[in-house]
XYZ file of C-alpha atoms in Angstrom:
124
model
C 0.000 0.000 0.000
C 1.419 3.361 -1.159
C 1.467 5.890 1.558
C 2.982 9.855 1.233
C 2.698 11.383 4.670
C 3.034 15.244 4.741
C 4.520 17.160 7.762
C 5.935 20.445 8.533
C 2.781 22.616 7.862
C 1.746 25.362 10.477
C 0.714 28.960 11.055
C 3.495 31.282 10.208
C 3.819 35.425 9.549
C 4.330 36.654 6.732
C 8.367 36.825 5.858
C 8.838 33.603 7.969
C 10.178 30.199 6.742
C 8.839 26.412 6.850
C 9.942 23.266 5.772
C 7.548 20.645 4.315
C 8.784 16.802 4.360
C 6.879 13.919 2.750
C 7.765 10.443 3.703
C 6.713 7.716 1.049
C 6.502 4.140 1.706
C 5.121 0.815 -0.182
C 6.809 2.604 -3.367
C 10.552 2.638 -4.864
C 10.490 5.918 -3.635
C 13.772 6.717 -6.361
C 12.078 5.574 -9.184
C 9.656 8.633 -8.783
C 9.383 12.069 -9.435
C 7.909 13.723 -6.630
C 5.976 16.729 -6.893
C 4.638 19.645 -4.325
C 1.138 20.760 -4.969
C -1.279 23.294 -3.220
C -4.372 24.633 -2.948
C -6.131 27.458 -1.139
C -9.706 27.638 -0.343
C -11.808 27.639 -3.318
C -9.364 27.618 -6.001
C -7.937 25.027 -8.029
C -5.012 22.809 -7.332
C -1.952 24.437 -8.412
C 1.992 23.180 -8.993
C 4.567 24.781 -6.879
C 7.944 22.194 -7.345
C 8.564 19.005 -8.831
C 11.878 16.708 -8.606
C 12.874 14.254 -10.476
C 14.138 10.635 -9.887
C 17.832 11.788 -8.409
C 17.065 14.874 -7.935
C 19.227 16.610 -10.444
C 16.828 18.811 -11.866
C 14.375 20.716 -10.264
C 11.034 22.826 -11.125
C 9.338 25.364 -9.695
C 5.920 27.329 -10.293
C 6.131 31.034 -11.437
C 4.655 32.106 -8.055
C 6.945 30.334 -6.167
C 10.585 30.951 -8.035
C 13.129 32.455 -5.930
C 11.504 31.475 -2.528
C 10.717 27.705 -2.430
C 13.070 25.346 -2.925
C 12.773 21.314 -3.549
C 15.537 18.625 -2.521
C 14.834 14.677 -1.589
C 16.683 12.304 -0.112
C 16.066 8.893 -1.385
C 17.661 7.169 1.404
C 15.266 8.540 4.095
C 11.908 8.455 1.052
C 11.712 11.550 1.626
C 10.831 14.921 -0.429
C 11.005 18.755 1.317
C 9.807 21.695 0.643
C 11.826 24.907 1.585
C 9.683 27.528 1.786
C 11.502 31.302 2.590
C 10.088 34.901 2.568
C 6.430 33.477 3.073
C 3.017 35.463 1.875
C -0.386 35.129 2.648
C -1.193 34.375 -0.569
C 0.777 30.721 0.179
C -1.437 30.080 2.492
C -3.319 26.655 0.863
C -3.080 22.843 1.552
C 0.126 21.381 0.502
C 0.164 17.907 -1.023
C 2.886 16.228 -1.789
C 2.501 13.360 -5.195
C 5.002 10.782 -6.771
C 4.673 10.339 -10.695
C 5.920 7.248 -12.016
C 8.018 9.130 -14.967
C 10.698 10.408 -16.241
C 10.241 14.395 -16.569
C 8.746 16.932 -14.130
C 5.250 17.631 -14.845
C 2.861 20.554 -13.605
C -0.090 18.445 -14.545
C -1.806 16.857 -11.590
C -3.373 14.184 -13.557
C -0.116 12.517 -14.627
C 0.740 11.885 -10.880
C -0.317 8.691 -9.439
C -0.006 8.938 -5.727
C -1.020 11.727 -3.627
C -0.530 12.886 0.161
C -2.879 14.589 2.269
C -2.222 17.522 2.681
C -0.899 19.573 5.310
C -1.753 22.969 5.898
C 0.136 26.100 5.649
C -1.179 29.579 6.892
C 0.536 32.639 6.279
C -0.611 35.841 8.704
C 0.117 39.092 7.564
């Protein structure tokens, strides 16, 4: 059974930092690209960072660029999320997915596994 557990989320102010972490198990966790989804109240899911398998290349959203950062560690399963210089517009679930493929995709739908959620609230 395929698990991805999400942890890390809180209630932070605005500037502040957090540090999401998603364990995976009943998967080969490094044959995966992992990906970091989100989404606020009443809007759609949206991509904020995918990895991929070794985690050599690295994708972020537009929002997101030059204040999130992704990194994994395949010995521990594990995907983060560094998340620096925080807004309240971040504030959304956070769901962490695994895609059985080769590339880094924004596209929910080609993910197969899914978190979730943990939530992230930014105060201003």
């Amino acid at each position: 059974q395929v698990q991805l557990v999400e942890s890390g989320g809180g209630l932070v102010q605005a500037g502040g930092s957090l540090r999401l972490s998603c364990v995976a198990s009943g998967v080969a966790f490094s044959s995966y690209t992992m990906g970091w989804f989100r989404q606020a109240h009443g809007l759609k899911r949206e991509f904020v960072a995918g990895i991929n398998w070794s985690g050599a290349t690295a994708r972020l959203g537009d929002s997101v660029k030059g204040r999130f950062s992704i990194s994994r560690d395949n010995a521990k399963n594990t995907v983060y999320l560094q998340m620096n210089n925080l807004k309240p517009e971040d504030t959304a679930v956070y769901y962490c997915a695994a895609d059985y493929g080769l590339g880094i995709t924004n596209q929910e739908a080609e993910y197969d596994y899914w978190g979730q959620g943990t939530q992230v609230t930014v105060s201003s």
